[in-house]
């Protein structure tokens, strides 16, 4: 039992230490602003097109599915409300986070993993640079800034996707749809919809860095680290969204 | 012998005192003790997995030992925090096995990295640029300054790695398997550069290698600054004993994490131990 439990507990401990150092470095010089902007470009701008695409189609699909159920009660006019709440509170943050986890947790893990196996991380330390300061903290900051922004874009594009169906297929007017969508959202929904991507960003970036930095075993090890990073980051997104939803539902 | 003998300085640069290190059940280092002084060249031979690279990384504080003490420039580094180690490490040049160059920046930026990263007063970019070109010229690669490491061959990457290791003119340079995986001609070019660096800067060298020829070259050849060639230090090209070991080259042999031999080339060649004698080709 002890042998079985030791590795995951030790890994969790290492992860918490890495997270602690990465956060501490935010307040300590030197700050690598160039790296932060480069990562914001890679994570934020780089993920924009895929986030827009999936956001749009998820809004489209939710509207189509919901309209059928609402039609039974003659309430298709309320579809904007359902789309807005579902996307802003849950699907927007989670779908965007899963996409970014697949795209960037893997990218981060493979980049840092390759650096580890080619001794670039050791070289960095030998040349007087803290790899956590230079590599982890900029990725964490960039992800925490861009993921909430991407989520806002995804939410909006999703609601717009819903509007396309509401207008073309359900025959709702623009004001009917947008008023119902706008009025459905409360302060609590917005806070929840922005807090979730912030927490996900923190976990996705650090999981990617964590598995990248502990890569061993050459190129095969890089592949393994990349897979682990995506799987673990994705699972944590679902676990955390359940936890956060529970907290916010109770607050209501 | 045409070149002047380096000034013998007895300053202790690196000291290992009964150092031990284990990874789970594997013994990486066990009871390692030696002292390296200024002006010395130390060549560590050993089979793959014998702990050579681990020893080198422990010397830099990249890996912390489980037991024993490591002193770098007289300061115990075992218990120092990473940030405290940076200042000490800046006095050590290091070449990693595959060069350890940063892929995402150019060759010129790689070579400039140690200069720009030092916690000293600001230095002008013109000065950095001149030093980078000088360092790259030293390894005969000044034309690669704007290229990326991925555009270079394995031997060229190591030469750039040497330029980066020595740009700050450190008193101690560590080389991790500088010739591993290279053809004999490129390997000799790399070793000639290392000897040239040693004799140009009077730096102490710790060289980890699997090739006896690398140590043989360091022990018996010296760079002549006047004519720019490597020359044998004695008539027959062999160092005979301490008095005629003008390159102050000491061989060490590692086996399964232990240091099993420490001595001059002559003592190494005279060893009858079956493991040690495997590293010395018969015709030497």
PDB file of C-alpha atoms in Angstrom, chain B:
ATOM      1  CA  UNK B   1      59.022  22.236 -25.254  1.00  0.00           C
ATOM      2  CA  UNK B   2      58.502  25.712 -26.643  1.00  0.00           C
ATOM      3  CA  UNK B   3      55.643  27.194 -24.660  1.00  0.00           C
ATOM      4  CA  UNK B   4      56.195  28.676 -21.226  1.00  0.00           C
ATOM      5  CA  UNK B   5      55.098  26.504 -18.330  1.00  0.00           C
ATOM      6  CA  UNK B   6      51.947  27.710 -16.616  1.00  0.00           C
ATOM      7  CA  UNK B   7      52.438  29.289 -13.233  1.00  0.00           C
ATOM      8  CA  UNK B   8      51.769  26.704 -10.573  1.00  0.00           C
ATOM      9  CA  UNK B   9      49.105  27.930  -8.221  1.00  0.00           C
ATOM     10  CA  UNK B  10      48.125  25.748  -5.330  1.00  0.00           C
ATOM     11  CA  UNK B  11      44.716  27.306  -4.811  1.00  0.00           C
ATOM     12  CA  UNK B  12      42.129  24.585  -4.254  1.00  0.00           C
ATOM     13  CA  UNK B  13      39.397  24.931  -6.876  1.00  0.00           C
ATOM     14  CA  UNK B  14      37.311  21.860  -6.278  1.00  0.00           C
ATOM     15  CA  UNK B  15      37.243  19.442  -3.403  1.00  0.00           C
ATOM     16  CA  UNK B  16      35.186  16.289  -3.020  1.00  0.00           C
ATOM     17  CA  UNK B  17      35.227  14.848   0.493  1.00  0.00           C
ATOM     18  CA  UNK B  18      33.714  11.380   0.788  1.00  0.00           C
ATOM     19  CA  UNK B  19      30.798  12.260  -1.450  1.00  0.00           C
ATOM     20  CA  UNK B  20      27.974   9.741  -1.852  1.00  0.00           C
ATOM     21  CA  UNK B  21      24.788   9.909  -3.916  1.00  0.00           C
ATOM     22  CA  UNK B  22      22.039   7.375  -4.523  1.00  0.00           C
ATOM     23  CA  UNK B  23      19.069   7.381  -6.880  1.00  0.00           C
ATOM     24  CA  UNK B  24      16.544   5.036  -5.262  1.00  0.00           C
ATOM     25  CA  UNK B  25      18.486   1.756  -5.054  1.00  0.00           C
ATOM     26  CA  UNK B  26      21.171   2.748  -7.548  1.00  0.00           C
ATOM     27  CA  UNK B  27      24.510   3.984  -6.276  1.00  0.00           C
ATOM     28  CA  UNK B  28      25.538   6.944  -8.425  1.00  0.00           C
ATOM     29  CA  UNK B  29      28.524   8.078  -6.350  1.00  0.00           C
ATOM     30  CA  UNK B  30      30.169   6.385  -3.378  1.00  0.00           C
ATOM     31  CA  UNK B  31      33.033   7.641  -1.230  1.00  0.00           C
ATOM     32  CA  UNK B  32      34.401  10.068  -3.832  1.00  0.00           C
ATOM     33  CA  UNK B  33      37.307  12.139  -2.504  1.00  0.00           C
ATOM     34  CA  UNK B  34      39.756  14.242  -4.497  1.00  0.00           C
ATOM     35  CA  UNK B  35      41.091  17.754  -4.623  1.00  0.00           C
ATOM     36  CA  UNK B  36      41.651  19.754  -7.753  1.00  0.00           C
ATOM     37  CA  UNK B  37      44.021  22.693  -7.747  1.00  0.00           C
ATOM     38  CA  UNK B  38      44.554  25.637 -10.062  1.00  0.00           C
ATOM     39  CA  UNK B  39      46.559  24.838 -13.179  1.00  0.00           C
ATOM     40  CA  UNK B  40      45.621  21.151 -13.123  1.00  0.00           C
ATOM     41  CA  UNK B  41      44.009  19.130 -15.858  1.00  0.00           C
ATOM     42  CA  UNK B  42      41.984  16.190 -14.636  1.00  0.00           C
ATOM     43  CA  UNK B  43      40.740  13.526 -16.983  1.00  0.00           C
ATOM     44  CA  UNK B  44      38.008  11.249 -15.650  1.00  0.00           C
ATOM     45  CA  UNK B  45      37.708   7.948 -17.500  1.00  0.00           C
ATOM     46  CA  UNK B  46      35.013   5.373 -16.925  1.00  0.00           C
ATOM     47  CA  UNK B  47      32.470   3.137 -18.580  1.00  0.00           C
ATOM     48  CA  UNK B  48      29.002   4.429 -19.426  1.00  0.00           C
ATOM     49  CA  UNK B  49      26.948   4.702 -16.246  1.00  0.00           C
ATOM     50  CA  UNK B  50      29.978   4.781 -13.960  1.00  0.00           C
ATOM     51  CA  UNK B  51      28.959   8.156 -12.495  1.00  0.00           C
ATOM     52  CA  UNK B  52      31.226  10.513 -14.467  1.00  0.00           C
ATOM     53  CA  UNK B  53      28.501  12.929 -15.545  1.00  0.00           C
ATOM     54  CA  UNK B  54      26.864  12.760 -12.116  1.00  0.00           C
ATOM     55  CA  UNK B  55      30.182  13.725 -10.526  1.00  0.00           C
ATOM     56  CA  UNK B  56      30.505  16.678 -12.881  1.00  0.00           C
ATOM     57  CA  UNK B  57      26.966  17.858 -12.168  1.00  0.00           C
ATOM     58  CA  UNK B  58      27.523  17.460  -8.437  1.00  0.00           C
ATOM     59  CA  UNK B  59      30.651  19.624  -8.759  1.00  0.00           C
ATOM     60  CA  UNK B  60      28.438  22.417 -10.097  1.00  0.00           C
ATOM     61  CA  UNK B  61      25.735  21.927  -7.482  1.00  0.00           C
ATOM     62  CA  UNK B  62      23.232  20.809 -10.141  1.00  0.00           C
ATOM     63  CA  UNK B  63      22.785  17.589  -8.182  1.00  0.00           C
ATOM     64  CA  UNK B  64      23.071  17.516  -4.395  1.00  0.00           C
ATOM     65  CA  UNK B  65      24.899  14.613  -2.768  1.00  0.00           C
ATOM     66  CA  UNK B  66      23.365  12.525   0.025  1.00  0.00           C
ATOM     67  CA  UNK B  67      26.561  12.533   2.051  1.00  0.00           C
ATOM     68  CA  UNK B  68      29.996  14.148   2.153  1.00  0.00           C
ATOM     69  CA  UNK B  69      31.098  17.682   1.261  1.00  0.00           C
ATOM     70  CA  UNK B  70      31.803  19.453  -2.020  1.00  0.00           C
ATOM     71  CA  UNK B  71      33.829  22.667  -1.948  1.00  0.00           C
ATOM     72  CA  UNK B  72      33.947  24.855  -5.035  1.00  0.00           C
ATOM     73  CA  UNK B  73      36.488  27.711  -4.824  1.00  0.00           C
ATOM     74  CA  UNK B  74      36.783  26.943  -1.103  1.00  0.00           C
ATOM     75  CA  UNK B  75      33.060  27.326  -0.425  1.00  0.00           C
ATOM     76  CA  UNK B  76      30.914  24.388   0.600  1.00  0.00           C
ATOM     77  CA  UNK B  77      28.130  24.166  -1.955  1.00  0.00           C
ATOM     78  CA  UNK B  78      26.055  21.247  -0.610  1.00  0.00           C
ATOM     79  CA  UNK B  79      23.747  23.369   1.509  1.00  0.00           C
ATOM     80  CA  UNK B  80      23.675  26.554  -0.532  1.00  0.00           C
ATOM     81  CA  UNK B  81      20.417  27.733  -2.040  1.00  0.00           C
ATOM     82  CA  UNK B  82      20.160  27.801  -5.836  1.00  0.00           C
ATOM     83  CA  UNK B  83      20.385  31.614  -5.939  1.00  0.00           C
ATOM     84  CA  UNK B  84      23.531  31.573  -3.777  1.00  0.00           C
ATOM     85  CA  UNK B  85      25.084  29.052  -6.150  1.00  0.00           C
ATOM     86  CA  UNK B  86      24.678  31.314  -9.187  1.00  0.00           C
ATOM     87  CA  UNK B  87      27.559  33.612  -8.214  1.00  0.00           C
ATOM     88  CA  UNK B  88      29.901  30.646  -7.629  1.00  0.00           C
ATOM     89  CA  UNK B  89      28.836  28.883 -10.823  1.00  0.00           C
ATOM     90  CA  UNK B  90      29.537  32.025 -12.854  1.00  0.00           C
ATOM     91  CA  UNK B  91      33.246  31.334 -12.225  1.00  0.00           C
ATOM     92  CA  UNK B  92      32.984  27.895 -13.798  1.00  0.00           C
ATOM     93  CA  UNK B  93      32.708  27.219 -17.520  1.00  0.00           C
ATOM     94  CA  UNK B  94      30.866  24.084 -18.533  1.00  0.00           C
ATOM     95  CA  UNK B  95      30.382  22.178 -21.765  1.00  0.00           C
ATOM     96  CA  UNK B  96      27.509  19.713 -21.658  1.00  0.00           C
ATOM     97  CA  UNK B  97      27.548  16.438 -23.544  1.00  0.00           C
ATOM     98  CA  UNK B  98      25.642  17.603 -26.621  1.00  0.00           C
ATOM     99  CA  UNK B  99      26.663  21.228 -26.170  1.00  0.00           C
ATOM    100  CA  UNK B 100      23.557  22.176 -24.135  1.00  0.00           C
ATOM    101  CA  UNK B 101      22.900  25.146 -26.443  1.00  0.00           C
ATOM    102  CA  UNK B 102      19.536  26.909 -26.195  1.00  0.00           C
ATOM    103  CA  UNK B 103      17.581  26.020 -29.338  1.00  0.00           C
ATOM    104  CA  UNK B 104      15.356  29.079 -29.295  1.00  0.00           C
ATOM    105  CA  UNK B 105      18.127  31.681 -29.582  1.00  0.00           C
ATOM    106  CA  UNK B 106      20.932  32.218 -32.092  1.00  0.00           C
ATOM    107  CA  UNK B 107      24.500  31.038 -31.735  1.00  0.00           C
ATOM    108  CA  UNK B 108      25.610  34.601 -30.982  1.00  0.00           C
ATOM    109  CA  UNK B 109      22.969  34.990 -28.268  1.00  0.00           C
ATOM    110  CA  UNK B 110      23.946  31.622 -26.814  1.00  0.00           C
ATOM    111  CA  UNK B 111      27.579  32.653 -26.550  1.00  0.00           C
ATOM    112  CA  UNK B 112      26.645  36.059 -25.118  1.00  0.00           C
ATOM    113  CA  UNK B 113      24.343  34.479 -22.508  1.00  0.00           C
ATOM    114  CA  UNK B 114      26.912  34.015 -19.700  1.00  0.00           C
ATOM    115  CA  UNK B 115      28.155  37.592 -20.122  1.00  0.00           C
ATOM    116  CA  UNK B 116      24.691  39.143 -20.113  1.00  0.00           C
ATOM    117  CA  UNK B 117      23.520  36.960 -17.255  1.00  0.00           C
ATOM    118  CA  UNK B 118      26.252  37.838 -14.808  1.00  0.00           C
ATOM    119  CA  UNK B 119      25.164  39.892 -11.831  1.00  0.00           C
ATOM    120  CA  UNK B 120      27.860  42.451 -12.461  1.00  0.00           C
ATOM    121  CA  UNK B 121      27.701  46.062 -13.586  1.00  0.00           C
ATOM    122  CA  UNK B 122      26.024  46.690 -16.888  1.00  0.00           C
ATOM    123  CA  UNK B 123      28.317  46.073 -19.819  1.00  0.00           C
ATOM    124  CA  UNK B 124      27.978  47.735 -23.170  1.00  0.00           C
ATOM    125  CA  UNK B 125      26.433  45.737 -25.985  1.00  0.00           C
ATOM    126  CA  UNK B 126      29.383  46.673 -28.204  1.00  0.00           C
ATOM    127  CA  UNK B 127      31.726  45.027 -25.726  1.00  0.00           C
ATOM    128  CA  UNK B 128      29.518  41.927 -25.597  1.00  0.00           C
ATOM    129  CA  UNK B 129      29.408  41.796 -29.399  1.00  0.00           C
ATOM    130  CA  UNK B 130      33.205  41.995 -29.625  1.00  0.00           C
ATOM    131  CA  UNK B 131      33.655  39.289 -27.001  1.00  0.00           C
ATOM    132  CA  UNK B 132      31.154  37.007 -28.762  1.00  0.00           C
ATOM    133  CA  UNK B 133      32.948  37.366 -32.083  1.00  0.00           C
ATOM    134  CA  UNK B 134      36.299  36.770 -30.358  1.00  0.00           C
ATOM    135  CA  UNK B 135      34.990  33.644 -28.615  1.00  0.00           C
ATOM    136  CA  UNK B 136      33.497  32.306 -31.852  1.00  0.00           C
ATOM    137  CA  UNK B 137      36.708  33.106 -33.720  1.00  0.00           C
ATOM    138  CA  UNK B 138      38.575  31.090 -31.083  1.00  0.00           C
ATOM    139  CA  UNK B 139      36.547  28.028 -32.098  1.00  0.00           C
ATOM    140  CA  UNK B 140      36.733  29.089 -35.771  1.00  0.00           C
ATOM    141  CA  UNK B 141      32.987  29.567 -36.145  1.00  0.00           C
ATOM    142  CA  UNK B 142      32.563  33.353 -36.315  1.00  0.00           C
ATOM    143  CA  UNK B 143      30.468  32.986 -39.482  1.00  0.00           C
ATOM    144  CA  UNK B 144      27.727  31.145 -37.531  1.00  0.00           C
ATOM    145  CA  UNK B 145      26.850  34.027 -35.193  1.00  0.00           C
ATOM    146  CA  UNK B 146      23.348  34.555 -36.637  1.00  0.00           C
ATOM    147  CA  UNK B 147      22.513  30.892 -37.153  1.00  0.00           C
ATOM    148  CA  UNK B 148      20.401  28.751 -34.854  1.00  0.00           C
ATOM    149  CA  UNK B 149      21.960  25.728 -33.090  1.00  0.00           C
ATOM    150  CA  UNK B 150      19.708  23.344 -35.068  1.00  0.00           C
ATOM    151  CA  UNK B 151      21.458  24.481 -38.263  1.00  0.00           C
ATOM    152  CA  UNK B 152      24.855  23.302 -37.014  1.00  0.00           C
ATOM    153  CA  UNK B 153      26.456  19.852 -37.037  1.00  0.00           C
ATOM    154  CA  UNK B 154      27.153  17.985 -33.775  1.00  0.00           C
ATOM    155  CA  UNK B 155      30.822  18.971 -33.769  1.00  0.00           C
ATOM    156  CA  UNK B 156      30.017  22.619 -34.504  1.00  0.00           C
ATOM    157  CA  UNK B 157      27.470  22.709 -31.675  1.00  0.00           C
ATOM    158  CA  UNK B 158      30.135  21.503 -29.277  1.00  0.00           C
ATOM    159  CA  UNK B 159      32.577  24.107 -30.539  1.00  0.00           C
ATOM    160  CA  UNK B 160      29.934  26.785 -29.915  1.00  0.00           C
ATOM    161  CA  UNK B 161      29.416  25.181 -26.476  1.00  0.00           C
ATOM    162  CA  UNK B 162      33.136  25.627 -25.803  1.00  0.00           C
ATOM    163  CA  UNK B 163      32.927  29.275 -26.894  1.00  0.00           C
ATOM    164  CA  UNK B 164      30.024  29.801 -24.479  1.00  0.00           C
ATOM    165  CA  UNK B 165      31.848  27.985 -21.672  1.00  0.00           C
ATOM    166  CA  UNK B 166      35.000  30.078 -21.935  1.00  0.00           C
ATOM    167  CA  UNK B 167      33.706  33.544 -22.918  1.00  0.00           C
ATOM    168  CA  UNK B 168      33.893  34.728 -19.310  1.00  0.00           C
ATOM    169  CA  UNK B 169      37.465  33.344 -19.009  1.00  0.00           C
ATOM    170  CA  UNK B 170      36.610  31.171 -16.006  1.00  0.00           C
ATOM    171  CA  UNK B 171      39.451  29.722 -13.890  1.00  0.00           C
ATOM    172  CA  UNK B 172      37.818  26.267 -14.004  1.00  0.00           C
ATOM    173  CA  UNK B 173      36.197  24.618 -17.020  1.00  0.00           C
ATOM    174  CA  UNK B 174      34.256  21.336 -16.903  1.00  0.00           C
ATOM    175  CA  UNK B 175      33.830  19.280 -20.060  1.00  0.00           C
ATOM    176  CA  UNK B 176      31.282  16.456 -20.178  1.00  0.00           C
ATOM    177  CA  UNK B 177      32.242  13.881 -22.820  1.00  0.00           C
ATOM    178  CA  UNK B 178      33.356  16.506 -25.340  1.00  0.00           C
ATOM    179  CA  UNK B 179      34.143  13.918 -28.006  1.00  0.00           C
ATOM    180  CA  UNK B 180      31.304  11.409 -27.479  1.00  0.00           C
ATOM    181  CA  UNK B 181      29.683  10.342 -30.727  1.00  0.00           C
ATOM    182  CA  UNK B 182      32.033  12.328 -32.949  1.00  0.00           C
ATOM    183  CA  UNK B 183      34.264  11.055 -35.740  1.00  0.00           C
ATOM    184  CA  UNK B 184      38.004  10.886 -34.885  1.00  0.00           C
ATOM    185  CA  UNK B 185      38.898  13.986 -36.901  1.00  0.00           C
ATOM    186  CA  UNK B 186      36.222  16.172 -35.318  1.00  0.00           C
ATOM    187  CA  UNK B 187      37.047  14.677 -31.907  1.00  0.00           C
ATOM    188  CA  UNK B 188      40.701  15.707 -32.319  1.00  0.00           C
ATOM    189  CA  UNK B 189      39.636  19.208 -33.383  1.00  0.00           C
ATOM    190  CA  UNK B 190      37.535  19.523 -30.224  1.00  0.00           C
ATOM    191  CA  UNK B 191      40.365  18.278 -27.974  1.00  0.00           C
ATOM    192  CA  UNK B 192      42.849  20.602 -29.675  1.00  0.00           C
ATOM    193  CA  UNK B 193      40.490  23.506 -28.906  1.00  0.00           C
ATOM    194  CA  UNK B 194      40.239  22.425 -25.282  1.00  0.00           C
ATOM    195  CA  UNK B 195      44.053  22.262 -24.991  1.00  0.00           C
ATOM    196  CA  UNK B 196      44.292  25.635 -26.725  1.00  0.00           C
ATOM    197  CA  UNK B 197      41.825  27.144 -24.260  1.00  0.00           C
ATOM    198  CA  UNK B 198      43.678  25.631 -21.306  1.00  0.00           C
ATOM    199  CA  UNK B 199      47.041  26.986 -22.376  1.00  0.00           C
ATOM    200  CA  UNK B 200      45.708  30.380 -23.511  1.00  0.00           C
ATOM    201  CA  UNK B 201      43.933  31.109 -20.218  1.00  0.00           C
ATOM    202  CA  UNK B 202      45.855  28.853 -17.817  1.00  0.00           C
ATOM    203  CA  UNK B 203      42.457  27.498 -16.792  1.00  0.00           C
ATOM    204  CA  UNK B 204      42.058  24.286 -14.817  1.00  0.00           C
ATOM    205  CA  UNK B 205      40.174  21.611 -16.747  1.00  0.00           C
ATOM    206  CA  UNK B 206      38.050  18.696 -15.575  1.00  0.00           C
ATOM    207  CA  UNK B 207      37.342  16.477 -18.546  1.00  0.00           C
ATOM    208  CA  UNK B 208      34.968  13.540 -18.415  1.00  0.00           C
ATOM    209  CA  UNK B 209      35.512  11.145 -21.294  1.00  0.00           C
ATOM    210  CA  UNK B 210      35.436   7.540 -22.436  1.00  0.00           C
ATOM    211  CA  UNK B 211      38.362   8.014 -24.825  1.00  0.00           C
ATOM    212  CA  UNK B 212      41.879   7.579 -23.505  1.00  0.00           C
ATOM    213  CA  UNK B 213      43.210   9.530 -26.504  1.00  0.00           C
ATOM    214  CA  UNK B 214      41.519  12.673 -25.165  1.00  0.00           C
ATOM    215  CA  UNK B 215      43.494  12.457 -21.940  1.00  0.00           C
ATOM    216  CA  UNK B 216      46.637  11.487 -23.778  1.00  0.00           C
ATOM    217  CA  UNK B 217      46.394  14.648 -25.873  1.00  0.00           C
ATOM    218  CA  UNK B 218      45.799  16.849 -22.833  1.00  0.00           C
ATOM    219  CA  UNK B 219      48.736  15.273 -20.967  1.00  0.00           C
ATOM    220  CA  UNK B 220      51.292  15.403 -23.747  1.00  0.00           C
ATOM    221  CA  UNK B 221      50.483  18.385 -25.906  1.00  0.00           C
ATOM    222  CA  UNK B 222      50.512  22.059 -25.324  1.00  0.00           C
ATOM    223  CA  UNK B 223      49.289  24.959 -27.389  1.00  0.00           C
ATOM    224  CA  UNK B 224      52.081  27.208 -28.621  1.00  0.00           C
ATOM    225  CA  UNK B 225      50.783  30.759 -28.602  1.00  0.00           C
ATOM    226  CA  UNK B 226      53.596  31.944 -30.873  1.00  0.00           C
ATOM    227  CA  UNK B 227      52.972  29.722 -33.846  1.00  0.00           C
ATOM    228  CA  UNK B 228      49.378  28.731 -33.049  1.00  0.00           C
ATOM    229  CA  UNK B 229      50.024  24.962 -33.097  1.00  0.00           C
ATOM    230  CA  UNK B 230      49.764  22.118 -30.652  1.00  0.00           C
ATOM    231  CA  UNK B 231      53.186  20.717 -29.819  1.00  0.00           C
ATOM    232  CA  UNK B 232      54.380  17.724 -27.802  1.00  0.00           C
ATOM    233  CA  UNK B 233      55.609  18.759 -24.360  1.00  0.00           C
ATOM    234  CA  UNK B 234      58.649  16.467 -24.572  1.00  0.00           C
ATOM    235  CA  UNK B 235      60.701  14.909 -27.311  1.00  0.00           C
ATOM    236  CA  UNK B 236      58.956  11.567 -27.371  1.00  0.00           C
ATOM    237  CA  UNK B 237      55.526  13.028 -26.734  1.00  0.00           C
ATOM    238  CA  UNK B 238      55.099  11.297 -23.397  1.00  0.00           C
ATOM    239  CA  UNK B 239      54.872  12.658 -19.889  1.00  0.00           C
ATOM    240  CA  UNK B 240      57.163  10.720 -17.612  1.00  0.00           C
ATOM    241  CA  UNK B 241      56.397  11.067 -13.952  1.00  0.00           C
ATOM    242  CA  UNK B 242      55.703  14.124 -11.874  1.00  0.00           C
ATOM    243  CA  UNK B 243      58.701  16.271 -12.780  1.00  0.00           C
ATOM    244  CA  UNK B 244      58.090  15.870 -16.451  1.00  0.00           C
ATOM    245  CA  UNK B 245      54.337  16.191 -16.228  1.00  0.00           C
ATOM    246  CA  UNK B 246      54.371  19.860 -17.204  1.00  0.00           C
ATOM    247  CA  UNK B 247      50.725  19.864 -18.200  1.00  0.00           C
ATOM    248  CA  UNK B 248      49.843  18.766 -14.613  1.00  0.00           C
ATOM    249  CA  UNK B 249      47.454  16.211 -15.996  1.00  0.00           C
ATOM    250  CA  UNK B 250      45.980  13.735 -13.555  1.00  0.00           C
ATOM    251  CA  UNK B 251      43.915  10.763 -14.644  1.00  0.00           C
ATOM    252  CA  UNK B 252      41.025   9.413 -12.619  1.00  0.00           C
ATOM    253  CA  UNK B 253      39.090   6.244 -13.358  1.00  0.00           C
ATOM    254  CA  UNK B 254      35.536   5.601 -12.147  1.00  0.00           C
ATOM    255  CA  UNK B 255      33.753   2.302 -11.775  1.00  0.00           C
ATOM    256  CA  UNK B 256      30.174   1.912 -10.549  1.00  0.00           C
ATOM    257  CA  UNK B 257      30.196   5.266  -8.771  1.00  0.00           C
ATOM    258  CA  UNK B 258      33.582   4.782  -7.105  1.00  0.00           C
ATOM    259  CA  UNK B 259      36.907   6.351  -7.852  1.00  0.00           C
ATOM    260  CA  UNK B 260      39.217   3.385  -8.499  1.00  0.00           C
ATOM    261  CA  UNK B 261      42.291   5.209  -9.768  1.00  0.00           C
ATOM    262  CA  UNK B 262      43.942   8.611  -9.414  1.00  0.00           C
ATOM    263  CA  UNK B 263      47.403   9.278 -10.802  1.00  0.00           C
ATOM    264  CA  UNK B 264      49.582  10.340 -13.704  1.00  0.00           C
ATOM    265  CA  UNK B 265      49.507   8.939 -17.203  1.00  0.00           C
ATOM    266  CA  UNK B 266      52.555   6.808 -16.438  1.00  0.00           C
ATOM    267  CA  UNK B 267      50.905   5.312 -13.360  1.00  0.00           C
ATOM    268  CA  UNK B 268      47.751   4.671 -15.351  1.00  0.00           C
ATOM    269  CA  UNK B 269      49.647   2.859 -18.079  1.00  0.00           C
ATOM    270  CA  UNK B 270      51.496   0.817 -15.458  1.00  0.00           C
ATOM    271  CA  UNK B 271      48.296  -0.304 -13.748  1.00  0.00           C
ATOM    272  CA  UNK B 272      47.641  -4.024 -13.889  1.00  0.00           C
ATOM    273  CA  UNK B 273      44.012  -3.763 -12.793  1.00  0.00           C
ATOM    274  CA  UNK B 274      41.886  -5.392 -15.481  1.00  0.00           C
ATOM    275  CA  UNK B 275      39.211  -2.637 -15.475  1.00  0.00           C
ATOM    276  CA  UNK B 276      41.679   0.250 -15.505  1.00  0.00           C
ATOM    277  CA  UNK B 277      43.923  -1.240 -18.164  1.00  0.00           C
ATOM    278  CA  UNK B 278      40.916  -1.561 -20.494  1.00  0.00           C
ATOM    279  CA  UNK B 279      41.004   2.208 -20.940  1.00  0.00           C
ATOM    280  CA  UNK B 280      44.645   2.207 -22.063  1.00  0.00           C
ATOM    281  CA  UNK B 281      45.139   0.919 -25.599  1.00  0.00           C
ATOM    282  CA  UNK B 282      47.975  -1.606 -25.834  1.00  0.00           C
ATOM    283  CA  UNK B 283      50.091   0.374 -28.293  1.00  0.00           C
ATOM    284  CA  UNK B 284      50.563   3.290 -25.892  1.00  0.00           C
TER     285      UNK B 284
END
